[in-house]
Amino acid sequence: MAEEVKSLNFIEHIIEEDLRNGFDQNSLRFRFPPEPNGYLHIGHASSICLNFGLGLEYNAPVNLRFDDTNPAKEEQEFVDAIKKDVSWLGFEWDKECYASDYFQQLYDWAVYLIQSGKAYVDSQTSEEMAAQKGTPTRPGTDSPYRNRSVEENLDLFERMKKGEFESGSHVLRAKIDMNSSNMLMRDPVMYRILHKSHHRTGDTWCIYPMYDWTHGESDYIEQISHSLCTLEFAMHRELYEWFLEQVYDTSQVKPKQREFARRNLSHTVVSKRKLLRLVQEKVVTGWDDPRMPTISGLRRRGYTPESIRKFADTIGIAKRENLIDVSLLEFCAREDLNKTAPRVMAVLDPLKIVITNYPEGKTEYVTAENNPEEENVTYRELPFSKELYIEREDFKEEANRKFFRLKLGGEVRLKNAYIIKAENVIKDADGTILEVHCTYDELSKSGSGTPESMRKVKGTLHWVSIPHAKKAEIRVYDRLFTEAEPDGHEDKDFLEFINPDSLSIVEGYIEPGLVEAAAGERFQFQRIGYFCVDPDSSKENPVFNKTVGLRDSWAKIAEK
Ligand code: ATP
Ligand code: MG
């Protein structure tokens, strides 16, 4: 039983009730059933966390099932990416399953349905069939082929399988009820002819089972107890149960489909079909572009698996669809990275500082804390010299008392180093500041124990030493869409809302040790935000992605 202390979601309530009614806890089994026609996105993460979370909670196995019934859209590349993403999120599946492994069993059951008079081959065009479907308020019309003999159906279905017919010339339909108030029950298609190679079964099959016929039977084959899917399948439940009823053996577990609300994230789209368009139309560089809401994009951006799981946990599951603000996801990332990311110094918009009273050519080392959140704090040494970069916005010639950064005649502490005072500026002909000349207080070095080292000044700035710092490409991201719900407009394509400034590339300077960081390593650039080493990065050309800022800058704008 789930712990009583935590409040249960409605799916857990359903499971608890089944257990109370005598369902054996050892028979609980779940699955996550992606179609390998694209990369997983943040919406899928909710479903993954739900299913695998239930597995952990009830100590029940969870299968990873590829719902691979449409060879026109599915590829091995997607299978591999999906496995990588689920593992990276921190979950272990029990069995790796493929609907395509059940093609023979599904075929045999389909033959059985034909023999029982519950399925028939329809030889009309899809337009003719659509015209007979009726409407929710008007019953459908029987197909002229509905009463074909069992023998004829068996013969045609076998010849469909053998490849004797062209794509689209025949389908196999379940014979249910053309008058049903549920349109999906009006003799749904079970098989179509498709002369296409499948990424796993090759050319063995040229008839492929439809989703509804495949999904429930696959759940049954795997003995899934609770088959959880999103709300758009609610109307399919009746058909799911009808199909199961045809083959169900009462000694076995009969899977139960239950539906929860799809998770939508603001300022992006969570639909593989739409994400594919972003890739194909080269709006982004690929499925793992750090602006993408895909798991692989979030990973490349610097999100941790913990932060994505925390996000899924925080929003929980719901019965009704709603839009989750992306700032909640960013908040989860910030919280987690704050605990784990080493603090380093990098300057993204450099302004040169010259310390006029510091010896020419001298390098000394100052000690910097790696992460104050660590249990046992560790340190590193940073080079300091006469010429430094600070952030351009950290200096003003003149400013009011609330500006706690550097201004002419004012003092600040350089983090882990000395107190400096700005004396004068050097400008070019246009008035742009080229250098700020400062003096330093030689006795004020951090950690040196002198009274001057304890002296309090209002501001502390990050910096890098010019002769030692390394150049780095810093990729700074903004939201991919300007609208909270880019696909929420009936009259406009979501691509009309692409933010043209979603990526800006900055040439920054990083402390020298950072060139050693490996792809995927995450850091806090002090006073700026969280950054992650991109796979494109090399020692010679370091590349960092900005994950999130230190604070929610959007909230700040809203306040103003
Ligand atoms: P998409 O529209 O992005 O292609 P899908 O539902 O077709 O999504 P599947 O590969 O079939 O993608 O999804 C695998 C599982 O993930 C399904 O159970 C589906 O219901 C669930 N899922 C997909 N999108 C979301 C979402 N936004 N929120 C929660 N669960 C989702
Ligand atoms: Mg789907």
Coordinates of C-alpha atoms and ligand atoms in Angstrom, one line a residue:
M1 CA 0.0 0.0 0.0
A2 CA 1.1 3.5 -0.7
E3 CA 2.2 5.6 2.3
E4 CA -0.8 7.1 4.0
V5 CA 1.0 10.4 4.9
K6 CA 1.3 11.6 1.3
S7 CA -1.9 12.5 -0.4
L8 CA -2.7 10.2 -3.3
N9 CA -3.5 11.3 -6.8
F10 CA -6.6 10.0 -8.5
I11 CA -4.7 7.2 -10.3
E12 CA -3.3 6.0 -7.0
H13 CA -6.9 6.1 -5.6
I14 CA -8.0 3.8 -8.4
I15 CA -5.2 1.4 -7.7
E16 CA -5.8 1.5 -4.0
E17 CA -9.4 0.7 -4.6
D18 CA -8.5 -2.3 -6.8
L19 CA -6.2 -3.6 -4.1
R20 CA -9.0 -3.2 -1.5
N21 CA -11.3 -5.1 -3.8
G22 CA -8.9 -8.1 -3.8
F23 CA -6.6 -7.3 -6.7
D24 CA -3.2 -9.0 -6.0
Q25 CA -0.5 -6.3 -5.5
N26 CA 2.0 -8.8 -7.1
S27 CA 0.0 -8.5 -10.3
L28 CA 0.4 -4.8 -10.6
R29 CA 2.3 -4.0 -13.8
F30 CA 2.7 -0.7 -15.7
R31 CA 4.1 0.4 -19.0
F32 CA 5.3 3.5 -20.8
P33 CA 4.3 3.2 -24.5
P34 CA 6.0 5.7 -26.8
E35 CA 5.6 5.6 -30.5
P36 CA 9.2 5.9 -31.9
N37 CA 8.3 8.6 -34.3
G38 CA 10.2 11.4 -32.6
Y39 CA 12.1 12.4 -29.5
L40 CA 10.5 12.4 -26.1
H41 CA 9.5 15.8 -24.7
I42 CA 8.7 17.3 -21.3
G43 CA 5.0 16.1 -21.6
H44 CA 6.3 12.5 -21.9
A45 CA 8.4 13.1 -18.8
S46 CA 5.1 13.4 -16.9
S47 CA 3.9 10.1 -18.2
I48 CA 7.3 8.5 -17.5
C49 CA 7.4 9.8 -14.0
L50 CA 3.8 8.7 -13.4
N51 CA 4.3 5.1 -14.7
F52 CA 7.7 4.5 -13.3
G53 CA 6.8 6.3 -10.1
L54 CA 3.9 3.9 -9.6
G55 CA 6.3 1.0 -10.3
L56 CA 8.6 2.2 -7.5
E57 CA 5.8 3.0 -5.1
Y58 CA 4.1 -0.5 -5.5
N59 CA 7.3 -2.4 -6.2
A60 CA 5.8 -3.4 -9.6
P61 CA 7.5 -3.9 -12.9
V62 CA 7.2 -1.3 -15.6
N63 CA 7.7 -2.1 -19.3
L64 CA 9.1 0.2 -21.9
R65 CA 6.9 -0.6 -24.9
F66 CA 7.5 0.8 -28.3
D67 CA 4.2 1.3 -30.1
D68 CA 5.7 0.7 -33.5
T69 CA 2.8 0.0 -35.8
N70 CA 3.4 2.8 -38.4
P71 CA 6.5 2.0 -40.5
A72 CA 5.9 5.3 -42.4
K73 CA 7.0 7.4 -39.5
E74 CA 9.1 5.3 -37.1
E75 CA 12.8 4.8 -37.0
Q76 CA 15.5 3.1 -35.0
E77 CA 17.1 6.5 -34.3
F78 CA 14.0 7.4 -32.2
V79 CA 14.0 4.0 -30.4
D80 CA 17.6 4.6 -29.3
A81 CA 16.9 8.2 -28.3
I82 CA 13.9 7.2 -26.2
K83 CA 15.8 4.5 -24.4
K84 CA 18.6 7.0 -23.6
D85 CA 16.2 9.6 -22.3
V86 CA 14.2 7.2 -20.0
S87 CA 17.5 5.9 -18.5
W88 CA 18.8 9.4 -18.1
L89 CA 15.7 10.4 -16.2
G90 CA 16.8 7.7 -13.8
F91 CA 14.3 4.9 -14.5
E92 CA 14.8 1.3 -15.2
W93 CA 12.3 -0.7 -17.2
D94 CA 11.6 -4.3 -16.7
K95 CA 11.1 -5.5 -20.3
E96 CA 11.9 -3.7 -23.5
C97 CA 8.9 -4.6 -25.6
Y98 CA 7.8 -3.8 -29.2
A99 CA 4.2 -4.0 -30.5
S100 CA 5.8 -5.3 -33.7
D101 CA 6.9 -8.4 -31.7
Y102 CA 3.1 -9.1 -31.4
F103 CA 2.3 -8.8 -35.1
Q104 CA 1.9 -12.6 -35.5
Q105 CA -0.3 -12.9 -32.3
L106 CA -2.4 -10.0 -33.4
Y107 CA -2.8 -11.5 -36.8
D108 CA -3.9 -14.8 -35.3
W109 CA -6.4 -13.1 -33.1
A110 CA -7.7 -11.1 -36.1
V111 CA -8.3 -14.4 -37.9
Y112 CA -10.1 -15.7 -34.9
L113 CA -12.3 -12.6 -34.9
I114 CA -13.1 -13.2 -38.6
Q115 CA -14.0 -16.8 -37.8
S116 CA -16.3 -15.6 -35.0
G117 CA -18.1 -13.3 -37.5
K118 CA -16.7 -10.2 -35.7
A119 CA -14.4 -8.8 -38.4
Y120 CA -14.7 -8.4 -42.1
V121 CA -12.7 -7.2 -45.1
D122 CA -14.0 -4.0 -46.5
S123 CA -13.0 -3.1 -50.1
Q124 CA -14.3 0.4 -50.3
T125 CA -12.2 3.5 -50.7
S126 CA -11.5 5.4 -47.5
E127 CA -13.7 8.2 -48.8
E128 CA -16.6 5.9 -49.2
M129 CA -16.1 4.5 -45.7
A130 CA -15.9 8.0 -44.3
A131 CA -19.1 9.0 -45.9
Q132 CA -20.9 6.0 -44.2
K133 CA -19.5 6.8 -40.8
G134 CA -22.4 9.1 -39.9
T135 CA -22.2 11.8 -37.3
P136 CA -22.5 11.6 -33.5
T137 CA -26.2 12.3 -33.9
R138 CA -26.8 10.4 -37.2
P139 CA -26.2 6.7 -37.3
G140 CA -23.7 5.2 -39.8
T141 CA -24.5 3.1 -42.8
D142 CA -23.5 -0.5 -43.2
S143 CA -20.8 -1.2 -45.7
P144 CA -21.9 -3.3 -48.7
Y145 CA -19.1 -5.7 -47.7
R146 CA -20.2 -6.1 -44.1
N147 CA -21.9 -9.4 -44.7
R148 CA -19.2 -11.1 -46.6
S149 CA -18.9 -14.8 -45.7
V150 CA -16.3 -16.0 -43.2
E151 CA -14.6 -18.0 -46.0
E152 CA -14.3 -15.0 -48.3
N153 CA -13.0 -12.8 -45.4
L154 CA -10.4 -15.4 -44.4
D155 CA -9.3 -15.7 -48.0
L156 CA -9.0 -12.0 -48.6
F157 CA -7.3 -11.3 -45.3
E158 CA -4.7 -13.9 -46.0
R159 CA -4.1 -12.5 -49.5
M160 CA -3.8 -9.0 -47.9
K161 CA -1.1 -10.4 -45.7
K162 CA 0.6 -12.1 -48.6
G163 CA 1.0 -8.8 -50.4
E164 CA -1.4 -9.5 -53.3
F165 CA -3.2 -6.2 -53.0
E166 CA -2.1 -2.6 -53.4
S167 CA -2.0 -0.2 -50.4
G168 CA -5.4 1.1 -49.6
S169 CA -7.4 -1.4 -51.6
H170 CA -8.8 -3.4 -48.6
V171 CA -8.9 -3.0 -44.8
L172 CA -10.0 -5.3 -42.1
R173 CA -12.7 -3.9 -39.9
A174 CA -14.2 -5.0 -36.6
K175 CA -17.9 -5.7 -36.9
I176 CA -19.4 -3.9 -34.0
D177 CA -22.2 -1.4 -34.3
M178 CA -22.7 1.2 -37.1
N179 CA -25.4 2.8 -34.8
S180 CA -23.2 3.2 -31.7
S181 CA -23.3 6.7 -30.2
N182 CA -19.5 6.3 -29.9
M183 CA -18.2 6.9 -33.5
L184 CA -15.1 4.8 -32.7
M185 CA -17.4 1.7 -32.3
R186 CA -18.7 2.1 -35.8
D187 CA -16.8 -0.8 -37.3
P188 CA -13.3 0.5 -36.7
V189 CA -10.4 -0.4 -39.0
M190 CA -8.1 -3.0 -37.5
Y191 CA -5.6 -3.5 -40.3
R192 CA -4.5 -1.6 -43.4
I193 CA -2.3 -2.5 -46.2
L194 CA 1.0 -0.6 -46.3
H195 CA 3.8 -1.7 -48.6
K196 CA 6.5 -0.2 -46.4
S197 CA 9.6 -1.6 -44.7
H198 CA 9.4 -1.7 -41.0
H199 CA 12.5 -0.7 -38.9
R200 CA 12.3 -4.0 -37.1
T201 CA 10.2 -6.5 -39.1
G202 CA 11.6 -5.4 -42.5
D203 CA 9.4 -6.6 -45.3
T204 CA 7.8 -9.5 -43.4
W205 CA 4.5 -7.7 -43.2
C206 CA 2.6 -5.5 -45.6
I207 CA -0.5 -5.2 -43.4
Y208 CA -0.2 -3.2 -40.2
P209 CA -2.5 -3.2 -37.2
M210 CA -4.1 0.0 -36.1
Y211 CA -3.4 1.7 -32.7
D212 CA -6.7 0.7 -31.0
W213 CA -6.4 -2.9 -32.0
T214 CA -2.8 -3.1 -31.0
H215 CA -2.6 -1.2 -27.8
G216 CA -5.0 -3.1 -25.6
E217 CA -4.0 -6.5 -26.9
S218 CA -0.3 -5.5 -26.3
D219 CA -1.2 -4.5 -22.7
Y220 CA -3.0 -7.9 -22.4
I221 CA 0.0 -9.9 -23.8
E222 CA 2.3 -8.1 -21.3
Q223 CA -0.3 -8.5 -18.5
I224 CA -0.3 -4.8 -17.7
S225 CA -2.8 -4.1 -14.9
H226 CA -3.2 -0.4 -15.4
S227 CA -2.8 1.2 -18.8
L228 CA -2.5 4.9 -18.2
C229 CA -2.9 7.2 -21.1
T230 CA -3.9 10.8 -21.9
L231 CA -7.4 12.1 -22.1
E232 CA -7.8 12.0 -25.8
F233 CA -8.1 8.3 -25.5
A234 CA -11.1 8.5 -23.1
M235 CA -13.5 7.7 -26.0
H236 CA -11.3 4.9 -27.1
R237 CA -11.8 3.1 -23.8
E238 CA -15.0 1.4 -24.9
L239 CA -13.2 0.0 -28.0
Y240 CA -10.2 -1.0 -25.9
E241 CA -12.5 -3.0 -23.7
W242 CA -14.4 -4.5 -26.6
F243 CA -11.2 -5.7 -28.2
L244 CA -10.0 -7.2 -24.9
E245 CA -13.3 -8.9 -24.4
Q246 CA -12.8 -10.9 -27.7
V247 CA -9.6 -12.6 -26.5
Y248 CA -9.6 -12.4 -22.7
D249 CA -9.0 -15.5 -20.7
T250 CA -10.5 -15.1 -17.2
S251 CA -7.5 -16.6 -15.5
Q252 CA -5.4 -13.7 -16.8
V253 CA -5.2 -10.1 -15.7
K254 CA -7.5 -7.9 -17.7
P255 CA -5.8 -4.5 -18.2
K256 CA -7.7 -1.4 -17.3
Q257 CA -7.3 1.8 -19.3
R258 CA -7.5 5.0 -17.3
E259 CA -6.9 8.5 -18.6
F260 CA -5.2 11.6 -17.2
A261 CA -4.7 15.1 -18.6
R262 CA -1.9 15.9 -21.1
R263 CA 0.7 18.3 -19.7
N264 CA 1.3 21.4 -21.6
L265 CA 4.1 23.9 -21.1
S266 CA 3.9 27.6 -21.8
H267 CA 6.0 29.3 -24.5
T268 CA 6.6 26.0 -26.3
V269 CA 4.8 23.2 -28.1
V270 CA 4.6 19.6 -26.8
S271 CA 3.7 17.5 -29.8
K272 CA 6.2 15.4 -31.6
R273 CA 4.5 16.4 -34.9
K274 CA 5.1 20.1 -34.2
L275 CA 8.6 19.5 -32.8
L276 CA 9.4 17.6 -36.0
R277 CA 8.4 20.7 -38.0
L278 CA 10.8 22.8 -36.0
V279 CA 13.5 20.4 -36.9
Q280 CA 12.6 19.9 -40.5
E281 CA 12.1 23.6 -41.2
K282 CA 15.4 24.3 -39.4
V283 CA 14.0 26.7 -36.9
V284 CA 16.2 24.8 -34.5
T285 CA 19.4 22.8 -35.1
G286 CA 17.9 19.5 -34.2
W287 CA 15.8 17.5 -31.7
D288 CA 18.4 18.2 -29.0
D289 CA 18.7 22.0 -29.6
P290 CA 18.8 23.5 -26.1
R291 CA 15.7 25.6 -26.9
M292 CA 13.6 22.5 -27.5
P293 CA 11.3 21.1 -24.8
T294 CA 12.6 17.6 -25.6
I295 CA 14.3 15.7 -22.9
S296 CA 17.5 15.7 -25.0
G297 CA 17.2 19.4 -25.5
L298 CA 16.7 20.0 -21.8
R299 CA 19.7 17.8 -21.1
R300 CA 21.9 19.7 -23.5
R301 CA 20.7 22.9 -22.0
G302 CA 21.9 21.8 -18.6
Y303 CA 18.8 20.6 -16.9
T304 CA 19.3 17.8 -14.4
P305 CA 17.2 14.6 -14.3
E306 CA 16.4 15.5 -10.7
S307 CA 15.0 18.8 -11.7
I308 CA 12.7 17.3 -14.4
R309 CA 11.5 14.7 -12.0
K310 CA 10.8 17.4 -9.4
F311 CA 8.9 19.4 -11.9
A312 CA 6.7 16.4 -12.9
D313 CA 6.2 15.7 -9.2
T314 CA 5.2 19.2 -8.4
I315 CA 2.6 19.6 -11.2
G316 CA 1.3 16.1 -10.4
I317 CA -1.3 14.6 -12.6
A318 CA -4.7 16.0 -13.3
K319 CA -8.1 15.2 -14.9
R320 CA -8.3 18.3 -16.8
E321 CA -5.8 19.9 -19.3
N322 CA -4.0 23.1 -18.3
L323 CA -1.0 25.1 -19.2
I324 CA 2.0 25.0 -16.9
D325 CA 4.2 28.1 -16.9
V326 CA 7.7 27.3 -18.0
S327 CA 9.0 29.4 -15.1
L328 CA 8.1 26.5 -12.8
L329 CA 10.4 24.2 -14.7
E330 CA 13.1 26.9 -14.5
F331 CA 12.5 27.2 -10.8
C332 CA 13.0 23.5 -10.4
A333 CA 16.3 23.6 -12.3
R334 CA 17.6 26.5 -10.3
E335 CA 16.8 24.8 -7.0
D336 CA 18.6 21.7 -7.9
L337 CA 21.6 23.4 -9.6
N338 CA 22.0 25.7 -6.6
K339 CA 22.8 22.6 -4.5
T340 CA 25.1 20.9 -7.0
A341 CA 26.7 23.3 -9.4
P342 CA 30.2 24.5 -8.6
R343 CA 30.6 28.3 -8.5
V344 CA 33.0 29.8 -11.0
M345 CA 33.7 33.2 -12.6
A346 CA 33.0 34.2 -16.1
V347 CA 32.5 37.6 -17.7
L348 CA 30.0 37.8 -20.6
D349 CA 30.3 41.4 -21.5
P350 CA 33.8 42.4 -20.6
L351 CA 35.1 45.8 -19.5
K352 CA 38.8 46.2 -18.9
I353 CA 40.1 47.2 -15.5
V354 CA 43.7 48.2 -15.0
I355 CA 45.0 48.3 -11.4
T356 CA 47.5 51.1 -11.7
N357 CA 49.3 50.5 -8.4
Y358 CA 49.6 46.7 -8.9
P359 CA 53.0 45.4 -10.1
E360 CA 53.5 45.0 -13.8
G361 CA 53.7 41.3 -14.9
K362 CA 52.9 39.9 -11.5
T363 CA 50.6 36.9 -11.1
E364 CA 49.4 35.8 -7.7
Y365 CA 46.8 33.3 -6.7
V366 CA 43.6 33.8 -4.7
T367 CA 41.6 31.1 -3.0
A368 CA 38.0 30.5 -4.1
E369 CA 35.3 28.4 -2.6
N370 CA 33.8 25.8 -5.0
N371 CA 30.4 25.5 -3.6
P372 CA 29.2 27.0 -0.3
E373 CA 26.3 24.4 -0.4
E374 CA 28.6 21.5 -0.2
E375 CA 28.9 19.6 3.1
N376 CA 32.7 19.7 3.0
V377 CA 33.6 22.9 1.2
T378 CA 36.5 22.6 -1.3
Y379 CA 38.6 25.3 -2.8
R380 CA 40.6 26.2 -5.9
E381 CA 43.2 28.7 -6.7
L382 CA 42.6 31.5 -9.2
P383 CA 45.1 33.7 -10.9
F384 CA 45.0 37.5 -10.3
S385 CA 46.9 40.2 -12.1
K386 CA 47.1 43.9 -12.9
E387 CA 44.6 43.7 -15.8
L388 CA 41.1 42.2 -15.3
Y389 CA 37.7 42.0 -16.9
I390 CA 34.6 42.8 -15.1
E391 CA 31.0 42.9 -16.4
R392 CA 30.4 46.2 -18.3
E393 CA 27.1 46.7 -16.5
D394 CA 29.0 46.6 -13.2
F395 CA 30.6 50.0 -13.8
K396 CA 29.1 53.4 -14.1
E397 CA 30.9 56.7 -14.1
E398 CA 28.2 58.2 -11.9
A399 CA 25.4 56.5 -10.1
N400 CA 23.2 57.1 -7.1
R401 CA 23.7 55.5 -3.7
K402 CA 21.7 52.4 -4.6
F403 CA 24.2 51.3 -7.2
F404 CA 26.3 48.9 -5.2
R405 CA 28.7 48.2 -8.0
L406 CA 31.7 50.2 -9.2
K407 CA 31.5 53.9 -9.9
L408 CA 34.2 56.6 -10.1
G409 CA 35.6 57.3 -6.7
G410 CA 33.8 54.3 -5.3
E411 CA 35.0 51.0 -3.9
V412 CA 34.0 47.4 -4.5
R413 CA 35.5 44.0 -3.5
L414 CA 36.6 41.8 -6.3
K415 CA 35.3 38.4 -5.3
N416 CA 37.9 36.3 -3.4
A417 CA 40.5 39.1 -4.0
Y418 CA 41.1 42.8 -3.2
I419 CA 39.1 46.0 -2.7
I420 CA 39.6 48.3 -5.6
K421 CA 38.7 51.9 -6.1
A422 CA 37.8 53.4 -9.6
E423 CA 39.9 56.5 -10.3
N424 CA 39.3 57.4 -13.9
V425 CA 38.2 56.1 -17.3
I426 CA 39.7 55.9 -20.8
K427 CA 37.3 56.4 -23.6
D428 CA 37.4 56.2 -27.4
A429 CA 36.3 59.0 -29.7
D430 CA 32.6 57.9 -29.5
G431 CA 32.7 58.1 -25.7
T432 CA 32.6 54.3 -25.2
I433 CA 34.6 53.3 -22.1
L434 CA 37.6 51.3 -23.0
E435 CA 39.3 50.9 -19.6
V436 CA 38.7 51.8 -16.0
H437 CA 41.8 52.7 -14.1
C438 CA 41.6 51.7 -10.5
T439 CA 43.9 51.4 -7.4
Y440 CA 43.8 48.5 -5.0
D441 CA 44.2 48.3 -1.3
E442 CA 47.2 46.0 -1.0
L443 CA 46.2 44.9 2.6
S444 CA 42.6 43.9 1.8
K445 CA 43.1 40.5 0.2
S446 CA 40.3 38.1 1.1
G447 CA 41.2 35.6 3.7
S448 CA 44.5 37.2 4.6
G449 CA 43.3 37.9 8.2
T450 CA 44.3 41.6 8.1
P451 CA 41.8 44.2 9.4
E452 CA 41.6 45.6 5.9
S453 CA 40.6 42.2 4.6
M454 CA 37.5 42.3 6.8
R455 CA 36.6 45.8 5.7
K456 CA 33.0 45.9 4.5
V457 CA 32.3 47.5 1.2
K458 CA 28.8 47.4 -0.4
G459 CA 29.5 45.6 -3.6
T460 CA 31.3 42.4 -4.6
L461 CA 32.0 41.8 -8.3
H462 CA 33.1 38.8 -10.3
W463 CA 36.1 39.1 -12.6
V464 CA 38.7 37.2 -14.6
S465 CA 42.3 38.0 -15.1
I466 CA 42.9 39.1 -18.7
P467 CA 46.3 37.3 -19.3
H468 CA 44.9 34.1 -17.8
A469 CA 41.2 34.0 -18.9
K470 CA 40.1 31.9 -21.8
K471 CA 37.7 32.9 -24.5
A472 CA 34.5 31.0 -24.7
E473 CA 31.4 30.9 -26.8
I474 CA 28.4 31.4 -24.6
R475 CA 25.0 30.5 -26.0
V476 CA 22.3 32.5 -24.3
Y477 CA 18.7 31.3 -24.8
D478 CA 15.4 33.0 -24.6
R479 CA 12.0 31.5 -25.0
L480 CA 11.5 29.8 -28.4
F481 CA 8.0 31.4 -28.8
T482 CA 6.8 34.9 -28.0
E483 CA 3.3 33.6 -27.0
A484 CA 2.5 31.5 -24.0
E485 CA 0.4 29.2 -26.1
P486 CA 1.7 29.4 -29.7
D487 CA -0.5 26.5 -30.9
G488 CA -3.6 27.9 -29.3
H489 CA -4.7 29.9 -32.3
E490 CA -7.1 28.4 -34.7
D491 CA -6.3 30.9 -37.5
K492 CA -2.6 31.0 -37.1
D493 CA 0.2 28.6 -37.5
F494 CA 2.4 28.2 -34.4
L495 CA 5.5 29.0 -36.4
E496 CA 4.3 32.6 -36.7
F497 CA 5.1 33.0 -33.0
I498 CA 8.8 32.1 -33.1
N499 CA 10.9 34.4 -31.1
P500 CA 13.6 35.7 -33.5
D501 CA 15.9 36.4 -30.5
S502 CA 15.7 33.0 -28.9
L503 CA 19.5 32.5 -29.3
S504 CA 22.2 35.0 -28.9
I505 CA 25.9 34.0 -29.0
V506 CA 28.2 35.9 -26.8
E507 CA 32.0 35.8 -26.7
G508 CA 32.8 35.7 -23.0
Y509 CA 35.8 35.0 -20.8
I510 CA 36.0 32.2 -18.4
E511 CA 38.4 31.4 -15.6
P512 CA 41.2 29.2 -17.0
G513 CA 40.4 25.9 -15.3
L514 CA 37.1 25.8 -17.0
V515 CA 38.5 24.7 -20.4
E516 CA 39.1 21.3 -18.7
A517 CA 35.3 20.8 -18.1
A518 CA 33.7 17.9 -19.9
A519 CA 30.6 18.2 -22.0
G520 CA 27.5 18.1 -19.8
E521 CA 29.3 19.6 -16.7
R522 CA 27.2 22.3 -15.1
F523 CA 28.3 25.4 -13.3
Q524 CA 27.1 28.5 -11.7
F525 CA 28.7 31.5 -13.3
Q526 CA 28.6 33.7 -10.2
R527 CA 26.0 36.5 -10.3
I528 CA 24.9 35.4 -13.8
G529 CA 23.3 32.1 -13.9
Y530 CA 23.7 28.4 -14.5
F531 CA 25.6 27.1 -17.5
C532 CA 26.5 23.8 -19.0
V533 CA 29.3 22.6 -21.3
D534 CA 27.9 21.9 -24.8
P535 CA 28.9 18.7 -26.7
D536 CA 30.3 21.1 -29.3
S537 CA 32.9 22.3 -26.8
S538 CA 36.6 21.6 -27.0
K539 CA 39.6 22.8 -24.9
E540 CA 40.5 25.2 -27.7
N541 CA 37.0 26.4 -28.3
P542 CA 34.9 26.1 -25.1
V543 CA 31.2 26.3 -25.6
F544 CA 28.7 26.9 -22.8
N545 CA 24.9 26.9 -22.8
K546 CA 23.0 29.1 -20.4
T547 CA 20.5 26.9 -18.5
V548 CA 18.7 29.5 -16.5
G549 CA 19.5 32.8 -14.8
L550 CA 19.9 33.0 -11.1
R551 CA 16.6 34.7 -10.6
D552 CA 13.4 34.6 -12.6
S553 CA 14.1 37.7 -14.8
W554 CA 10.6 37.5 -16.3
A555 CA 9.0 37.8 -12.9
K556 CA 11.2 40.9 -12.3
I557 CA 10.0 42.4 -15.5
A558 CA 6.4 41.7 -14.5
E559 CA 7.0 43.4 -11.1
K560 CA 8.2 46.6 -12.8
Ligands
ATP1 P1 2.7 13.6 -29.3 O1 1.4 14.3 -29.5 O2 3.8 14.5 -28.8 O3 3.2 12.8 -30.5 P2 1.8 11.1 -28.3 O4 0.8 10.9 -27.3 O5 1.4 10.8 -29.7 O6 2.4 12.6 -28.2 P3 3.3 8.8 -27.6 O7 4.6 8.4 -28.1 O8 2.1 8.0 -28.2 O9 3.1 10.3 -28.0 O10 3.2 9.0 -26.1 C1 3.6 8.0 -25.1 C2 2.9 8.2 -23.9 O11 3.1 9.5 -23.3 C3 1.4 8.1 -24.0 O12 0.9 7.3 -23.0 C4 0.9 9.5 -24.0 O13 -0.4 9.6 -23.5 C5 1.9 10.2 -23.1 N1 2.0 11.6 -23.4 C6 2.3 12.2 -24.5 N2 2.3 13.5 -24.5 C7 2.0 13.8 -23.2 C8 1.9 15.1 -22.4 N3 2.0 16.2 -23.0 N4 1.6 15.0 -21.1 C9 1.5 13.8 -20.5 N5 1.6 12.6 -21.1 C10 1.9 12.6 -22.5
MG2 MG 0.5 8.8 -29.9

